CSV table of C-alpha atoms and ligand atoms in Angstrom, one decimal:
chain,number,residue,atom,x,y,z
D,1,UNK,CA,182.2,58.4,194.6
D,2,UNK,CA,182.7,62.2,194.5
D,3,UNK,CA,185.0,62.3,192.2
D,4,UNK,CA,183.5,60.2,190.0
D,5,UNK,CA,180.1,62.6,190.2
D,6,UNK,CA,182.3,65.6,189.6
D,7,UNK,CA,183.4,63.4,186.4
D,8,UNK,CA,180.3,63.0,184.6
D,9,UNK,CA,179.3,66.6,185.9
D,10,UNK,CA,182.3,67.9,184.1
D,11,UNK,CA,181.6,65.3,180.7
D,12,UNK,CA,177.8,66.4,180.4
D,13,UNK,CA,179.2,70.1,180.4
D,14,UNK,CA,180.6,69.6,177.5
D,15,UNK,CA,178.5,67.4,176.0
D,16,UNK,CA,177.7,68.7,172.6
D,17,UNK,CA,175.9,66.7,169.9
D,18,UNK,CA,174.8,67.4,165.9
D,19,UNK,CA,172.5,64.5,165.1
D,20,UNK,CA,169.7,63.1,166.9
D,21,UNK,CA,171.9,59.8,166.5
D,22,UNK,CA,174.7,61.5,168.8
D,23,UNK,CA,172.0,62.9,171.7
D,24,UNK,CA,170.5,59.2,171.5
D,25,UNK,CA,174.1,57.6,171.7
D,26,UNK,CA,174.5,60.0,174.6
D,27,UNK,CA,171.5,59.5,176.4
D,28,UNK,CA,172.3,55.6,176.3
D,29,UNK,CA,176.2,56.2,177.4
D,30,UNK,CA,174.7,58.7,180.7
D,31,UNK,CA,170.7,57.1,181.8
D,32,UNK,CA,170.7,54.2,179.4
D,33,UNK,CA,170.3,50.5,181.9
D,34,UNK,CA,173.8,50.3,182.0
D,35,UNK,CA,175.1,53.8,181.8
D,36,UNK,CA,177.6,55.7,183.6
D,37,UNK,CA,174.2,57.6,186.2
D,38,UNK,CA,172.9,54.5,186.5
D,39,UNK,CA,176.2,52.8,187.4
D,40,UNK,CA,176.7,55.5,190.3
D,41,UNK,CA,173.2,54.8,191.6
D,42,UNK,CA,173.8,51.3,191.9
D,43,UNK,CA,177.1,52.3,193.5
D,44,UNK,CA,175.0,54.8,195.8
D,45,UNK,CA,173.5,51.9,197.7
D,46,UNK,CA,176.9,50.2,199.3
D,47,UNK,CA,177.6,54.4,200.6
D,48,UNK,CA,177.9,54.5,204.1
D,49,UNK,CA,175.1,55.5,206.1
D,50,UNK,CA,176.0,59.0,207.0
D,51,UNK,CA,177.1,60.4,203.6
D,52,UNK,CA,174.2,58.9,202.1
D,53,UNK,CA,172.6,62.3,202.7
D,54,UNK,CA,175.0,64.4,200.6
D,55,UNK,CA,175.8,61.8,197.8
D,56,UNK,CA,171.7,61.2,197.3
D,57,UNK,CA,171.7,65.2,196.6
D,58,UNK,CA,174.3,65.5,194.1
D,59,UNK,CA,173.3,62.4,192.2
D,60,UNK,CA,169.9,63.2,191.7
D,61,UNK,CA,170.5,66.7,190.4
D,62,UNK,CA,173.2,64.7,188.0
D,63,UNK,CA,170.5,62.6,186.9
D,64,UNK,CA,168.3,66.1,186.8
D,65,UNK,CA,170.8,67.8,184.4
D,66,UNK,CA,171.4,64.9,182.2
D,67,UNK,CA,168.0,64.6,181.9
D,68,UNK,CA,167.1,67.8,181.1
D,69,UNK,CA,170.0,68.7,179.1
D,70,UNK,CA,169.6,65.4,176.3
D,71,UNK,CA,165.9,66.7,176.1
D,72,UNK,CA,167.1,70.8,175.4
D,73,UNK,CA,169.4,69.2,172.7
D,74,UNK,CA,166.3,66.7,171.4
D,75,UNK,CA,164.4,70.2,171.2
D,76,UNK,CA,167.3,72.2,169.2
D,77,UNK,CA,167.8,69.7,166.8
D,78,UNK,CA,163.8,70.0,166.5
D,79,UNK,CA,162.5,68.3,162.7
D,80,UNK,CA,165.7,67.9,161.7
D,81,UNK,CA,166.0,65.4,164.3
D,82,UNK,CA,162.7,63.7,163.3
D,83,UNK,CA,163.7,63.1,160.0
D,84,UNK,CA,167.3,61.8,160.6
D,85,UNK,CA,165.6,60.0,163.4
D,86,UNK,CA,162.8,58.3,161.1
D,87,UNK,CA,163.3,55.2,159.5
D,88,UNK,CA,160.5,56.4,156.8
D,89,UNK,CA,161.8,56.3,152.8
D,90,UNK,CA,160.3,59.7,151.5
D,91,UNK,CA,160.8,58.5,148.1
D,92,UNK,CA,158.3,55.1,149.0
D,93,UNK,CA,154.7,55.4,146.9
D,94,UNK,CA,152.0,56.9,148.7
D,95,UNK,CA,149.4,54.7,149.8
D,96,UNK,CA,146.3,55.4,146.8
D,97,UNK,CA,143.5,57.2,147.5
D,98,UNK,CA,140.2,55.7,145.3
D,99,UNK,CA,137.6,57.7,143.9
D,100,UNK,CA,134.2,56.6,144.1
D,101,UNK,CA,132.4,56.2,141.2
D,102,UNK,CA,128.6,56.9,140.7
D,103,UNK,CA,126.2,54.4,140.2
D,104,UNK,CA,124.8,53.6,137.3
D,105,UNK,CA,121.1,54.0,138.7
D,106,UNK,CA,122.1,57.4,139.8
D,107,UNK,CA,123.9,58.2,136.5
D,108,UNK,CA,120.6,57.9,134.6
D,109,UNK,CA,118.7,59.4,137.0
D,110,UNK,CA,120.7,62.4,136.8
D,111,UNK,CA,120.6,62.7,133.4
D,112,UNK,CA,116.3,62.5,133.2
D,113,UNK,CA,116.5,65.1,135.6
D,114,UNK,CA,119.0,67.6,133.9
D,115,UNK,CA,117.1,67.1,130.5
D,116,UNK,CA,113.5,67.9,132.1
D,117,UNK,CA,114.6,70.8,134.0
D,118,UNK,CA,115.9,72.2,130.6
D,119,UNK,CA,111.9,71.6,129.7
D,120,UNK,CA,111.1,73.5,133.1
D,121,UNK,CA,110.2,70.7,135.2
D,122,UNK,CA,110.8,70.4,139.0
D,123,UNK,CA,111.6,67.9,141.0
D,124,UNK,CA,109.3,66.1,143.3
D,125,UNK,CA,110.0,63.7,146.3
D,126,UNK,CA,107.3,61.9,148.3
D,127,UNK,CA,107.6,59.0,151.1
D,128,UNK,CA,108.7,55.5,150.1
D,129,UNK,CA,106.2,54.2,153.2
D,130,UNK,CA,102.9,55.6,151.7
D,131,UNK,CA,99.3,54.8,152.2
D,132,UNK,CA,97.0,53.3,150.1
D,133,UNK,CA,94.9,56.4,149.2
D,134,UNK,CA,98.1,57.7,147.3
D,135,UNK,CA,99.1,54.7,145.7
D,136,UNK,CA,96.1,53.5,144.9
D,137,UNK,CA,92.6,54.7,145.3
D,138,UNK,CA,93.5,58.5,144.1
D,139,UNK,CA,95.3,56.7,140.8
D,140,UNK,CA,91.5,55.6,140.1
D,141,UNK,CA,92.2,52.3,141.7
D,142,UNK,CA,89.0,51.6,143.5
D,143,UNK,CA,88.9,48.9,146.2
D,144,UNK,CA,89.1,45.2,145.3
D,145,UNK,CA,90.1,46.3,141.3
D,146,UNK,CA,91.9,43.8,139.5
D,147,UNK,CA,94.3,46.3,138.2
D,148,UNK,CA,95.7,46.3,142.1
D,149,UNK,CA,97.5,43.2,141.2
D,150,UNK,CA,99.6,44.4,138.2
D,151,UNK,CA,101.9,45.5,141.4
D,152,UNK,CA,102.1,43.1,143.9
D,153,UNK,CA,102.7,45.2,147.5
D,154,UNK,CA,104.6,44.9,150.3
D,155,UNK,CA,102.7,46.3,153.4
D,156,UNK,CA,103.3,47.3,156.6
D,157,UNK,CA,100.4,47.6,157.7
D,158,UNK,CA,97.4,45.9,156.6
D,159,UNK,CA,93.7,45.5,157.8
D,160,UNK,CA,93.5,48.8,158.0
D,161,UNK,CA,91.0,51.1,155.7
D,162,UNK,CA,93.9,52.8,154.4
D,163,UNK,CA,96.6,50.8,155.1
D,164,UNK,CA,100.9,51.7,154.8
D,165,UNK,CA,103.2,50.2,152.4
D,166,UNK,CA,106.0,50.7,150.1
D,167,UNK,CA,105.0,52.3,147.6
D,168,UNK,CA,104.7,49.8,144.0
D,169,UNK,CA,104.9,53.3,142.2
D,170,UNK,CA,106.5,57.1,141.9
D,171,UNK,CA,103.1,57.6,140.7
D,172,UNK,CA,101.9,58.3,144.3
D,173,UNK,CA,103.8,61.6,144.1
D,174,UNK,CA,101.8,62.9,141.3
D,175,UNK,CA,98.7,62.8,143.8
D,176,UNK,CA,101.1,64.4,146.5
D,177,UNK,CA,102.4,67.2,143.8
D,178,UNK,CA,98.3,67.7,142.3
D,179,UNK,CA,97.5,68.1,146.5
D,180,UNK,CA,99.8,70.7,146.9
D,181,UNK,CA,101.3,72.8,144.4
D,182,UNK,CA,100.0,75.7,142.9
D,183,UNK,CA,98.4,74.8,139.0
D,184,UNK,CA,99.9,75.0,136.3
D,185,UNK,CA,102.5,72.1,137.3
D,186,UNK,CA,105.4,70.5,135.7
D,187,UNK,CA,107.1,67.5,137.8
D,188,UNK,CA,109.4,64.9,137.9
D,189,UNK,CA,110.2,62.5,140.9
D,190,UNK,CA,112.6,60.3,140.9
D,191,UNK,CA,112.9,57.6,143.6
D,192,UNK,CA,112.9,54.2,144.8
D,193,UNK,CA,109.9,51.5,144.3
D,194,UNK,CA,109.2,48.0,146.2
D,195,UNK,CA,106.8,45.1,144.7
D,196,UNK,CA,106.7,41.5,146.3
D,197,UNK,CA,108.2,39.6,143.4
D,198,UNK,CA,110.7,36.9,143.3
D,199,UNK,CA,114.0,38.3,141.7
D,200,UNK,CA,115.5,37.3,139.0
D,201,UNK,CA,117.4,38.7,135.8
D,202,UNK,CA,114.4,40.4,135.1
D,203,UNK,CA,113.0,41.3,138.1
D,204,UNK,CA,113.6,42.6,141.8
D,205,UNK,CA,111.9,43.6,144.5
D,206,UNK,CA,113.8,47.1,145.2
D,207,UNK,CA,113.6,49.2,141.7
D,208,UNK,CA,113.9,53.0,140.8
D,209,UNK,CA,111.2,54.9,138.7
D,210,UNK,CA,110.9,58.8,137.6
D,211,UNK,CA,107.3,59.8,137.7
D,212,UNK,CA,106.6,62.9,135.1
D,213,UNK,CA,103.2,65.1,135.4
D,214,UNK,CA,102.0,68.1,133.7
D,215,UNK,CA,98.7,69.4,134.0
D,216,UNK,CA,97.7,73.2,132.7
D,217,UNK,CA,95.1,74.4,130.5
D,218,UNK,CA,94.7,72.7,127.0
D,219,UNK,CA,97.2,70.3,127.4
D,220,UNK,CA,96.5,67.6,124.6
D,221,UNK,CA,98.3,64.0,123.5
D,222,UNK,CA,100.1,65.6,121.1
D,223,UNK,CA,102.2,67.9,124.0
D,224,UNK,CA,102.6,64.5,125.9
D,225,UNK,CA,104.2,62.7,122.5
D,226,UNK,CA,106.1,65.9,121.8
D,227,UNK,CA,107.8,65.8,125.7
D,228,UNK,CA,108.3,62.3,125.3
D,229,UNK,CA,109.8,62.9,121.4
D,230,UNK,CA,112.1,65.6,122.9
D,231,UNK,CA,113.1,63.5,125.8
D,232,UNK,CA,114.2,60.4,123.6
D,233,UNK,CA,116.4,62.4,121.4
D,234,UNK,CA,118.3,63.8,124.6
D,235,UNK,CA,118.4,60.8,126.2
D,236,UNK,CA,120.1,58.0,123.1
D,237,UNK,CA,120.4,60.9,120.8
D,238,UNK,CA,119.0,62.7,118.0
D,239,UNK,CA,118.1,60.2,115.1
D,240,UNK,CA,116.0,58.2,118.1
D,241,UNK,CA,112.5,57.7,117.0
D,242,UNK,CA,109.2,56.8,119.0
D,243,UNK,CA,106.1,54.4,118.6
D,244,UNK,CA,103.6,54.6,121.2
D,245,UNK,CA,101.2,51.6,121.7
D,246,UNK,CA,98.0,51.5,123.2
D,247,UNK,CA,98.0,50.3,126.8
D,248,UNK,CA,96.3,50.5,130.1
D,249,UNK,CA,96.9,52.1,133.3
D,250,UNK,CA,93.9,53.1,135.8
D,251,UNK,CA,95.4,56.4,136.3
D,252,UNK,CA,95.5,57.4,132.3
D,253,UNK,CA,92.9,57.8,129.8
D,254,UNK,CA,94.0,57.4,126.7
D,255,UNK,CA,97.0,55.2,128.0
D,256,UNK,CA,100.4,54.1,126.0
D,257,UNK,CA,103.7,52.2,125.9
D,258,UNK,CA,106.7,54.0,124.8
D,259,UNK,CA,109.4,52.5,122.3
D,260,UNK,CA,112.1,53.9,121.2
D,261,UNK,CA,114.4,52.9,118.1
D,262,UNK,CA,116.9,50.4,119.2
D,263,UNK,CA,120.3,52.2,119.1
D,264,UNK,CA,122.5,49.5,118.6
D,265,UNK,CA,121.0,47.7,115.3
D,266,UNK,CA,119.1,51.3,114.6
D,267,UNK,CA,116.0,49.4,113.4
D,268,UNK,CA,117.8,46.5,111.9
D,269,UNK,CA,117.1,44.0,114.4
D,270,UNK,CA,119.4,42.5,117.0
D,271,UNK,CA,119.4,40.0,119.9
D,272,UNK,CA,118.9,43.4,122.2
D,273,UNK,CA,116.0,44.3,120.8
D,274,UNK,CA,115.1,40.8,120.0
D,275,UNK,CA,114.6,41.5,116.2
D,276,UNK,CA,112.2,44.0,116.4
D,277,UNK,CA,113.8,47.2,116.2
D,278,UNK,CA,111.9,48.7,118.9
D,279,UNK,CA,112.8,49.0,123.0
D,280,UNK,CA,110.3,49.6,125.5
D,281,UNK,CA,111.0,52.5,128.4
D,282,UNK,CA,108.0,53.9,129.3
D,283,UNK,CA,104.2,53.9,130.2
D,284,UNK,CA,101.9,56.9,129.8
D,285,UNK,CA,98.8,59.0,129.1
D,286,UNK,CA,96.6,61.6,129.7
D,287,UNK,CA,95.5,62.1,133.6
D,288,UNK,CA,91.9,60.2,133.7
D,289,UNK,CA,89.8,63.1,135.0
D,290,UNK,CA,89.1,60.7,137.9
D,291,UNK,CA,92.2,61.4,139.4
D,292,UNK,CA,92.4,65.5,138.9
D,293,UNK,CA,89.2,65.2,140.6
D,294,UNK,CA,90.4,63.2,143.4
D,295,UNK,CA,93.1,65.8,144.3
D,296,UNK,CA,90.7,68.7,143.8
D,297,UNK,CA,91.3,70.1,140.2
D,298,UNK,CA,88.6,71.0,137.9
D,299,UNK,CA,88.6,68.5,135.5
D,300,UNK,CA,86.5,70.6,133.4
D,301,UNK,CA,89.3,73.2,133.1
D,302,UNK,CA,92.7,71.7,133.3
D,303,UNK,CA,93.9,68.4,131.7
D,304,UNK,CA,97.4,66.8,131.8
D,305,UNK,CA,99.7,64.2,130.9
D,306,UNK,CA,101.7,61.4,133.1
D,307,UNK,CA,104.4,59.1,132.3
D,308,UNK,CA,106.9,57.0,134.5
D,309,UNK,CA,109.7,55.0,133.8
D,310,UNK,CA,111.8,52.6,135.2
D,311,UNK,CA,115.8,53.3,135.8
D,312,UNK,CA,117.2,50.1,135.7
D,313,UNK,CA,115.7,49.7,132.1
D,314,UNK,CA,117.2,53.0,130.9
D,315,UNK,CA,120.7,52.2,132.2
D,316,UNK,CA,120.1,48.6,131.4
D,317,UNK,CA,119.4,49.7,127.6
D,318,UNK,CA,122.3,52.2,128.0
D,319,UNK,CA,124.7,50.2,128.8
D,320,UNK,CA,123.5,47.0,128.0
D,321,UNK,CA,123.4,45.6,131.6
D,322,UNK,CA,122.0,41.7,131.3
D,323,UNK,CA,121.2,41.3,134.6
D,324,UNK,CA,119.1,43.6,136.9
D,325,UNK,CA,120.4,42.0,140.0
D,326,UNK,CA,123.9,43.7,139.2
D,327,UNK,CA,122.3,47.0,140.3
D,328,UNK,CA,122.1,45.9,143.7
D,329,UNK,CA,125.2,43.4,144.7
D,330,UNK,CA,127.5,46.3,145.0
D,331,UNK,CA,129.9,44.2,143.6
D,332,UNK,CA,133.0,46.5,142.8
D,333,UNK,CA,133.8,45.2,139.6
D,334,UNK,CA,130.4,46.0,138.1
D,335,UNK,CA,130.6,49.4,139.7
D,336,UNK,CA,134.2,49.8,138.6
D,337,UNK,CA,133.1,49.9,134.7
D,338,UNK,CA,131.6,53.2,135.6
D,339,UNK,CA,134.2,55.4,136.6
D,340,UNK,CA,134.4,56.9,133.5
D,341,UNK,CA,130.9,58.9,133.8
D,342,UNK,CA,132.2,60.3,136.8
D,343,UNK,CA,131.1,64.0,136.9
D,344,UNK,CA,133.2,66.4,139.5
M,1,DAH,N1,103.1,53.7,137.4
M,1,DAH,C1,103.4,52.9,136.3
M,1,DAH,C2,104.1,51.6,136.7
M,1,DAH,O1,104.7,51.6,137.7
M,1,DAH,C3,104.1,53.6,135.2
M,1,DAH,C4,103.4,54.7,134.6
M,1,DAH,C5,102.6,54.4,133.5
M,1,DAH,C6,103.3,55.9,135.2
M,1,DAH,C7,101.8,55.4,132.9
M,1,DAH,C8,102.6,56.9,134.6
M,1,DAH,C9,101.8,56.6,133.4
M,1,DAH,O2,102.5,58.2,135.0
M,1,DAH,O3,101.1,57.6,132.9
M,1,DAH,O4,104.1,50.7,135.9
């Protein structure tokens, strides 16, 4: 038994290795299940009693010094031992990374917003759970008014005088921005909508509006066609011309409907536009006094002009998007179409 320690002593003195492959081969030939270590332990147990002493010594500090001499050599060989030991193919395709694209709602949006800053407007944000004072009664809806059913609402809580819900509107910002910013003011606020309506093509319950409103000194219809002039020709480009038609809202006195020239048949006609050369995208008008009053401005003094529009029309019109329910299924290969207007 001696000798035989003495022999693998003498064999891991010289053991030198140059791959990983060779320290691994090594390690199996010395400590492996059936190596030459292990052999001599197994051996170890028929020793006679009284030598067991001194054998046990010597063949745990051979185990000791195989053991720490494969893992010296593991170490020296370092990366190079890595690679040679890795089965990975460095020349095998990396795994792709996608790029998100935008959506399409948020596309538009950001485009209404880059073209009124240009115009000096800010941006405005307001809750989505809001009460009824700023959805309704300071928009010169009074209690009970018919006009309260153009939007059907989603509350949270009613029965109460001035009860929560999601706001039908971004109008209710106006009211916020009139309440607290300093006069003259020049907003837009973007954001999300909810009415109680059954979807369809045409409608949903979850939509995005921006809400515009300016209100200064002397500010007449003809700034509020010129802003909304301006804005068309930015937005589907510069031969675009408006119509506006008389309407009603209860927060606007005079109110209108916007049309613009339809792009695609540019007046012609076309199933888009369903022959009449015209598409809708907005609603506005002048401030009714009512609601300047409301928020405390002096009627007397300062006049403005509103108008909001929806974002699923714009991008619906932009990219001729058939269905509004595409804007909210997430469904990749809608959202796919859009990578191109990715902005870095
Ligand atoms: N709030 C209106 C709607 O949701 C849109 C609108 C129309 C906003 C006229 C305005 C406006 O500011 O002047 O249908």
């Amino acid at each position: 038994m001696k000798q035989k320690i003495e022999k693998v002593l003498a064999e891991l003195e010289e053991l030198k290795c140059k791959t990983a492959k060779e320290v691994e081969e090594a390690r199996v030939r010395l400590l492996g299940k059936k190596g030459e270590i292990t052999a001599l332990f197994d051996e170890f147990r028929t020793v006679d009693k009284d030598m067991k002493r001194e054998f046990g010594k010597t063949l745990n500090e051979l185990k000791q010094k195989a053991q720490e001499k494969i893992e010296s050599m593991k170490e020296n060989l370092g990366g190079d031992a890595a690679a040679a030991d890795s089965s990975a193919d460095l020349s095998m395709p990396g795994d792709p990374f996608e790029l998100g694209s935008r959506h399409p709602v948020s596309i538009v949006r950001q485009e209404i917003v880059d073209i009124f800053r240009k115009f000096g407007y800010d941006v405005a944000e307001g809750p989505e759970v809001e009460d009824d004072y700023h959805v309704f009664e300071a928009l010169n809806f009074p209690p009970n008014h018919p006009a309260r059913d153009m939007q059907d609402t989603f509350f949270v809580s009613a029965g109460h005088p001035n009860p929560l819900l999601l706001r039908t509107h971004t109008s209710s910002v106006q009211v916020r921005a009139m309440e607290s910013m300093k006069l003259p003011i020049r907003v837009i606020c973007p954001g999300r909508v909810f009415r109680n309506e059954a979807i369809s093509a045409r409608a949903h319950c979850i939509f995005h509006q921006v809400e515009g409103l300016y209100v200064d000194e002397n500010v007449t219809f003809a700034d509020l066609k010129q802003a909304i002039l301006l804005f068309a020709r930015e937005m589907f480009g510069p031969d675009t011309e408006i119509r506006m038609r008389p309407s009603y809202f209860p927060f606007t006195e005079p109110s209108a409907e916007v049309d613009v020239s339809c792009n695609i048949c540019h007046g012609k006609g076309c199933n888009i536009c369903k022959g009449t050369g015209w598409l809708e995208i907005l609603g506005c008008g002048m401030v009714d006094p009512n609601v300047l009053e409301a928020s405390g401005i002096d009627s007397k003094k300062y006049s403005g002009f509103a108008f909001g529009m929806g974002l699923e029309r714009i991008a619906m019109l932009k990219w001729r998007v058939n269905d509004l329910r595409h804007y909210f299924e997430n469904d990749m290969r809608f959202l796919k179409e859009f990578n191109s207007s990715i902005e870095v």
